[in-house]
PDB file of C-alpha atoms in Angstrom:
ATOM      1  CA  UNK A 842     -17.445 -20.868 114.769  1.00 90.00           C
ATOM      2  CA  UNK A 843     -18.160 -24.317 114.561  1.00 93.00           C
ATOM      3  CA  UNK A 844     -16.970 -28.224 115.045  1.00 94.00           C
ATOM      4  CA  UNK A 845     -16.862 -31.174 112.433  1.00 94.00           C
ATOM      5  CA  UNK A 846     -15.969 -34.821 112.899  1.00 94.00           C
ATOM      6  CA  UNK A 847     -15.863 -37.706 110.015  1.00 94.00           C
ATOM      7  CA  UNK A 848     -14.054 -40.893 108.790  1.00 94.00           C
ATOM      8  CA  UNK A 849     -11.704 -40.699 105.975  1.00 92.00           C
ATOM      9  CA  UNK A 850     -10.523 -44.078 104.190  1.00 91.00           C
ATOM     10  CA  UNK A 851      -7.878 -44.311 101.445  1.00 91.00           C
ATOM     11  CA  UNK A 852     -10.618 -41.825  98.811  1.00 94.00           C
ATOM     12  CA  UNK A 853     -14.017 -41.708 100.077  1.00 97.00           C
ATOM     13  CA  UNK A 854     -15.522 -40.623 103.616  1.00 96.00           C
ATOM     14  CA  UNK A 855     -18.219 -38.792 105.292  1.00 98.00           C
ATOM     15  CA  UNK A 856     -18.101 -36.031 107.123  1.00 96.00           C
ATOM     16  CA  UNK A 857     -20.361 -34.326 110.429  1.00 97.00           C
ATOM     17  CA  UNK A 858     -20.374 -30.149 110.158  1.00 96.00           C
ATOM     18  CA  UNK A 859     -22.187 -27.660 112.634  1.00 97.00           C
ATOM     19  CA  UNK A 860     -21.518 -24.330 112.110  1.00 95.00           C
ATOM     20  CA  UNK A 861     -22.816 -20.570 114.028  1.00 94.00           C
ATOM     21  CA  UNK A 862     -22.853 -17.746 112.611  1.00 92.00           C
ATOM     22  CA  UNK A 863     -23.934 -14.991 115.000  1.00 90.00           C
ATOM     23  CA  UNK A 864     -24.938 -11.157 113.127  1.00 85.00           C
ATOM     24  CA  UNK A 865     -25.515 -12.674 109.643  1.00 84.00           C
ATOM     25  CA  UNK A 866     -27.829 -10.012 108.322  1.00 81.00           C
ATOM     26  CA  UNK A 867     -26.263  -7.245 110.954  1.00 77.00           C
ATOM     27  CA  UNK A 868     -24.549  -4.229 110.327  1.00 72.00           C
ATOM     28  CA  UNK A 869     -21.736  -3.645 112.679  1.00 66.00           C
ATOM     29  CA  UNK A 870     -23.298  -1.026 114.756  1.00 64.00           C
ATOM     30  CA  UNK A 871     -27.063  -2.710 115.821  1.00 55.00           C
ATOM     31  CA  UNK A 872     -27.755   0.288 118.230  1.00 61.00           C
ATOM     32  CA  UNK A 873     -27.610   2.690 115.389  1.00 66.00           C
ATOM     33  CA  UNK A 874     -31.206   4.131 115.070  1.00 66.00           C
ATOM     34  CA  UNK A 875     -30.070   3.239 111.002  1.00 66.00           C
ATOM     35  CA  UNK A 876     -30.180  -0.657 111.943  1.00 72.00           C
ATOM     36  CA  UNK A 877     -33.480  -2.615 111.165  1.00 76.00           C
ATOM     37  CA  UNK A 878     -31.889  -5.644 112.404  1.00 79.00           C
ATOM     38  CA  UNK A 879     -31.009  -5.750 115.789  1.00 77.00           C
ATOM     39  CA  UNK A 880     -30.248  -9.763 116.201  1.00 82.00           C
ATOM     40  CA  UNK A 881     -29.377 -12.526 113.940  1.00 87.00           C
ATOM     41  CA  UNK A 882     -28.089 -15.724 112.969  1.00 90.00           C
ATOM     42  CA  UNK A 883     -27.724 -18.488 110.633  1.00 93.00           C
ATOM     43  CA  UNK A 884     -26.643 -21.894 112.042  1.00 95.00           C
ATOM     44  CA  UNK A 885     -25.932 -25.073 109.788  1.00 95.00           C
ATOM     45  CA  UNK A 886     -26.148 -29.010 110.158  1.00 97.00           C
ATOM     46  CA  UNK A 887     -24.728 -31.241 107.244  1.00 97.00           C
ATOM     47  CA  UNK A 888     -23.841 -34.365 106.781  1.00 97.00           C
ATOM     48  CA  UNK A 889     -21.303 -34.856 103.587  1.00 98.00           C
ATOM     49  CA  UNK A 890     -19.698 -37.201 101.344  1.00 98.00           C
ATOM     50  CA  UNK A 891     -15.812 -36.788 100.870  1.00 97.00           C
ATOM     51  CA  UNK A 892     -13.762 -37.852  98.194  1.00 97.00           C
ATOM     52  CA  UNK A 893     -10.173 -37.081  98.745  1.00 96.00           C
ATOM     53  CA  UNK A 894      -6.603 -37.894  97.010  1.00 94.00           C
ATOM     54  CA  UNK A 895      -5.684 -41.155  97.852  1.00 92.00           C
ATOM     55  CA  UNK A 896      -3.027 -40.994 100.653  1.00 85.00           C
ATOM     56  CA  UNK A 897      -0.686 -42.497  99.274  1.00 87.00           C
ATOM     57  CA  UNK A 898       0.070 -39.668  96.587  1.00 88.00           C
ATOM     58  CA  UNK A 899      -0.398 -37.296  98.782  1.00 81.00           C
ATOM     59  CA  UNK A 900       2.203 -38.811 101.203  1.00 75.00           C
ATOM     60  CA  UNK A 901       3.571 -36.079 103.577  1.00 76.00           C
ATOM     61  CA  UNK A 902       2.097 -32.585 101.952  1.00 86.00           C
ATOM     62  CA  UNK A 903      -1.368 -31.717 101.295  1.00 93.00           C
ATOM     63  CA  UNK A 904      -4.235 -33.600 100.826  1.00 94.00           C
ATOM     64  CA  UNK A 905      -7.314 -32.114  98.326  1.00 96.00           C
ATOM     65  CA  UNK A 906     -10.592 -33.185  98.835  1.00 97.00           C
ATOM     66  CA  UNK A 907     -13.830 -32.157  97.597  1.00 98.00           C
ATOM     67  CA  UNK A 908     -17.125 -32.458 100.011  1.00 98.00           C
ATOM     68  CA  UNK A 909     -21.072 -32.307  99.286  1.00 97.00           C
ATOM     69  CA  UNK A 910     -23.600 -33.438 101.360  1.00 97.00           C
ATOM     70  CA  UNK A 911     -26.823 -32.136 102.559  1.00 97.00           C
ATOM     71  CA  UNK A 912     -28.343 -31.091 105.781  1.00 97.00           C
ATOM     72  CA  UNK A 913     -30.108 -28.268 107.788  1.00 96.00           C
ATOM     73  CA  UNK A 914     -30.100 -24.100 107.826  1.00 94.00           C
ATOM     74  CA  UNK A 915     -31.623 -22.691 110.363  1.00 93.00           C
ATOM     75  CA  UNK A 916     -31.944 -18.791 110.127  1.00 90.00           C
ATOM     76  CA  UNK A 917     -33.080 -16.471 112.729  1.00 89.00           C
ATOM     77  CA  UNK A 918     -33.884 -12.324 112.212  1.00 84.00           C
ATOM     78  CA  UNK A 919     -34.985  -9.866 114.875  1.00 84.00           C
ATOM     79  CA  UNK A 920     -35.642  -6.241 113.461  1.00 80.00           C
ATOM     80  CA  UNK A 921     -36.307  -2.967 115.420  1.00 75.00           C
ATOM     81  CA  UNK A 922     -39.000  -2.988 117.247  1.00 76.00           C
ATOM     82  CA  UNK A 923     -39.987  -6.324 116.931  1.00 72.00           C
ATOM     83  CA  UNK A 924     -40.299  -6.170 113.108  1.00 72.00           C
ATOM     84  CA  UNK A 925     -39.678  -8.756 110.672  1.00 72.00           C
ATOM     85  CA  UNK A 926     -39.356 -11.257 112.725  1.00 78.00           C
ATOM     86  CA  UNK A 927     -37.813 -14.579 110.798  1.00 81.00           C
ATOM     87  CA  UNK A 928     -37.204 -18.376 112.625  1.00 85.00           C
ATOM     88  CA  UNK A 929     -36.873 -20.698 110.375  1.00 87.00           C
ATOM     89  CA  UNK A 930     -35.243 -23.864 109.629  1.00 90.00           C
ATOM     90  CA  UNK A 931     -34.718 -25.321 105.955  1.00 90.00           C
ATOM     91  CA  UNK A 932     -33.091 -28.109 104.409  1.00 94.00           C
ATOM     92  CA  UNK A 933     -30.657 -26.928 102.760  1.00 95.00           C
ATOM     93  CA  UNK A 934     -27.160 -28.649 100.628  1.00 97.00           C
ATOM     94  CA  UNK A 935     -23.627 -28.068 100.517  1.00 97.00           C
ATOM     95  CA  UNK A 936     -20.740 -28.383  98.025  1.00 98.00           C
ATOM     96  CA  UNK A 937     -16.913 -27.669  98.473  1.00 97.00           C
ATOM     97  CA  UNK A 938     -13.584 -28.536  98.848  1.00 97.00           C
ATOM     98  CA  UNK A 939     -10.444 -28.078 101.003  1.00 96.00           C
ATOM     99  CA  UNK A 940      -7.045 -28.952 101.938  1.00 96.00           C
ATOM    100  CA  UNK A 941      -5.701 -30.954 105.272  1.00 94.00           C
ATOM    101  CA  UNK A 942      -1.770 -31.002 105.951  1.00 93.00           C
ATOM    102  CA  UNK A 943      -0.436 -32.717 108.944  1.00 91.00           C
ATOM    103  CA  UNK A 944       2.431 -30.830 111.217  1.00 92.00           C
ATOM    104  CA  UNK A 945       2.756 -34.162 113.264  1.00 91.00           C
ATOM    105  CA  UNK A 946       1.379 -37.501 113.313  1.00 88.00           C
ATOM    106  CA  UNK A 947      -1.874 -36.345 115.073  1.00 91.00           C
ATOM    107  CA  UNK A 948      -2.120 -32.623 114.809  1.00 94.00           C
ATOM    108  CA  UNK A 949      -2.340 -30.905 111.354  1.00 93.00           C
ATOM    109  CA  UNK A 950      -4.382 -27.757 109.974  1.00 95.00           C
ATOM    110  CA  UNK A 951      -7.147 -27.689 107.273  1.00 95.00           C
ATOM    111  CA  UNK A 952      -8.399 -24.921 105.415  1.00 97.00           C
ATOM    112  CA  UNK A 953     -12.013 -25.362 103.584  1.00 96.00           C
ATOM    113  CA  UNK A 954     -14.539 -23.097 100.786  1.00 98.00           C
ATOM    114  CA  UNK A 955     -18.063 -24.535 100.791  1.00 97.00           C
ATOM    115  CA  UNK A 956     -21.581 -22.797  99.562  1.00 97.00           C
ATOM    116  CA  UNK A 957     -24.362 -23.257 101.405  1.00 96.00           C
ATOM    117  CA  UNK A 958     -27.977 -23.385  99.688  1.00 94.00           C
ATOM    118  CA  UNK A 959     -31.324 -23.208 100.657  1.00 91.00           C
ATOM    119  CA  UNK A 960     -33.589 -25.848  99.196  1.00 87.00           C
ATOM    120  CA  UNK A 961     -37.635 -25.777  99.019  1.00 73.00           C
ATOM    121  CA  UNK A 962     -40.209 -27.277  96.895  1.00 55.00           C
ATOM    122  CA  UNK A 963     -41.323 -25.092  93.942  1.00 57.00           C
ATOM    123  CA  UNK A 964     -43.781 -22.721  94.179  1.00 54.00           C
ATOM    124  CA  UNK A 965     -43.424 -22.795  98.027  1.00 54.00           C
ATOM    125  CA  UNK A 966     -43.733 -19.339  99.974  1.00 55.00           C
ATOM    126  CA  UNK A 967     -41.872 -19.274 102.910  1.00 53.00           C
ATOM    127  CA  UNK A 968     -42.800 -15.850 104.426  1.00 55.00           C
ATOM    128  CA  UNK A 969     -44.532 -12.202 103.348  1.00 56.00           C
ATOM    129  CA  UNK A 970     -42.314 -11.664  99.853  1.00 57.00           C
ATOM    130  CA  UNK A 971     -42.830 -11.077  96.441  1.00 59.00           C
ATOM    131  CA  UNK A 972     -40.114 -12.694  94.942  1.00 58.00           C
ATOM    132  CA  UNK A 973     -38.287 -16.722  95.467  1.00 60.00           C
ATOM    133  CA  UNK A 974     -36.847 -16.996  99.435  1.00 67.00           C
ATOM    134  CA  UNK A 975     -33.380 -18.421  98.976  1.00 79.00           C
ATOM    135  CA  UNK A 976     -30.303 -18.752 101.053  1.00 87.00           C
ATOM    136  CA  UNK A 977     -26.955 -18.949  99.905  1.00 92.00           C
ATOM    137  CA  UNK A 978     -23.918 -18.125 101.306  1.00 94.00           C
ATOM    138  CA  UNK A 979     -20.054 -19.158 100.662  1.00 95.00           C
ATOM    139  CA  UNK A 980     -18.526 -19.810 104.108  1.00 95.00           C
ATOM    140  CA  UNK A 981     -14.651 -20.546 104.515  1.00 95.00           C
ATOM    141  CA  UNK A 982     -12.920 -21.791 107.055  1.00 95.00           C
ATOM    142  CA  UNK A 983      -9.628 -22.928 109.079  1.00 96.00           C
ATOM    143  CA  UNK A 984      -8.986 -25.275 111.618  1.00 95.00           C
ATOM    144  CA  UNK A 985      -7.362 -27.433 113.776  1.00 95.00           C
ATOM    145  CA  UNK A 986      -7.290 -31.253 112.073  1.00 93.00           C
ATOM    146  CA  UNK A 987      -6.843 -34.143 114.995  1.00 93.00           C
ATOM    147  CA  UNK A 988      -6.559 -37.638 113.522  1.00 88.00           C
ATOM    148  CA  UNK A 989      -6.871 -40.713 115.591  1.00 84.00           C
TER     149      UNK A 989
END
């Protein structure tokens, strides 16, 4: 779930994303006594650069664009019993690309891939491991497009 906003000119624009994901690191049954994690969540803040097929080739069908930008992921993880408990928030970038048609003048649909990394400084430990802490996930998504 989640809400974006942005300008698009003739090829290049920028681009406003928040997005929730609630049970990231949950299996689908958290009261089984099998479940270390009992809550979770990953939510994301980017801002992106667009570049998109100039509209006037794309005229009435489908637009492509491709997206990147950078931002913040903040991750949350409450396991049984109060273990492993995880709030953090890391910057984090983004890289992607999507369609947009238009059913009207105002009202279209548009239908969007991105992967979302983690990024930290090297040699930076972010927590009780033995190994890197990274975050990546693919998320994709379809919505409602309204142009002004």
């Amino acid at each position: 779930i989640g809400i974006s906003g942005g300008w698009l000119g003739e090829i290049f624009g920028v681009e406003g994303d928040f997005g929730r994901a609630p049970g990231f690191f949950q299996v689908f049954d958290r009261d089984s006594p099998d479940s270390l994690v009992i809550e979770s969540g990953v939510n994301t803040l980017t801002g992106s650069v667009v570049i998109a097929l100039p509209r006037r080739m794309a005229e009435y069908g489908l637009r492509p664009y491709f997206v990147g930008g950078a931002g913040l992921v903040s991750v949350h993880i409450l396991g049984r019993y109060g273990a492993l408990p995880v709030a953090r928030t890391l910057p984090a970038m983004n890289i992607g690309g999507g369609v947009t048609g238009f059913l009207t003048n105002r009202v279209g649909l548009n239908w969007d891939i991105r992967r979302f990394s983690s990024v930290r400084s090297e040699g930076e430990t972010l927590g009780n491991s033995f190994g890197d802490e990274e975050l990546s996930f693919w998320r994709a998504t379809m919505a409602v497009a309204i142009r002004y």
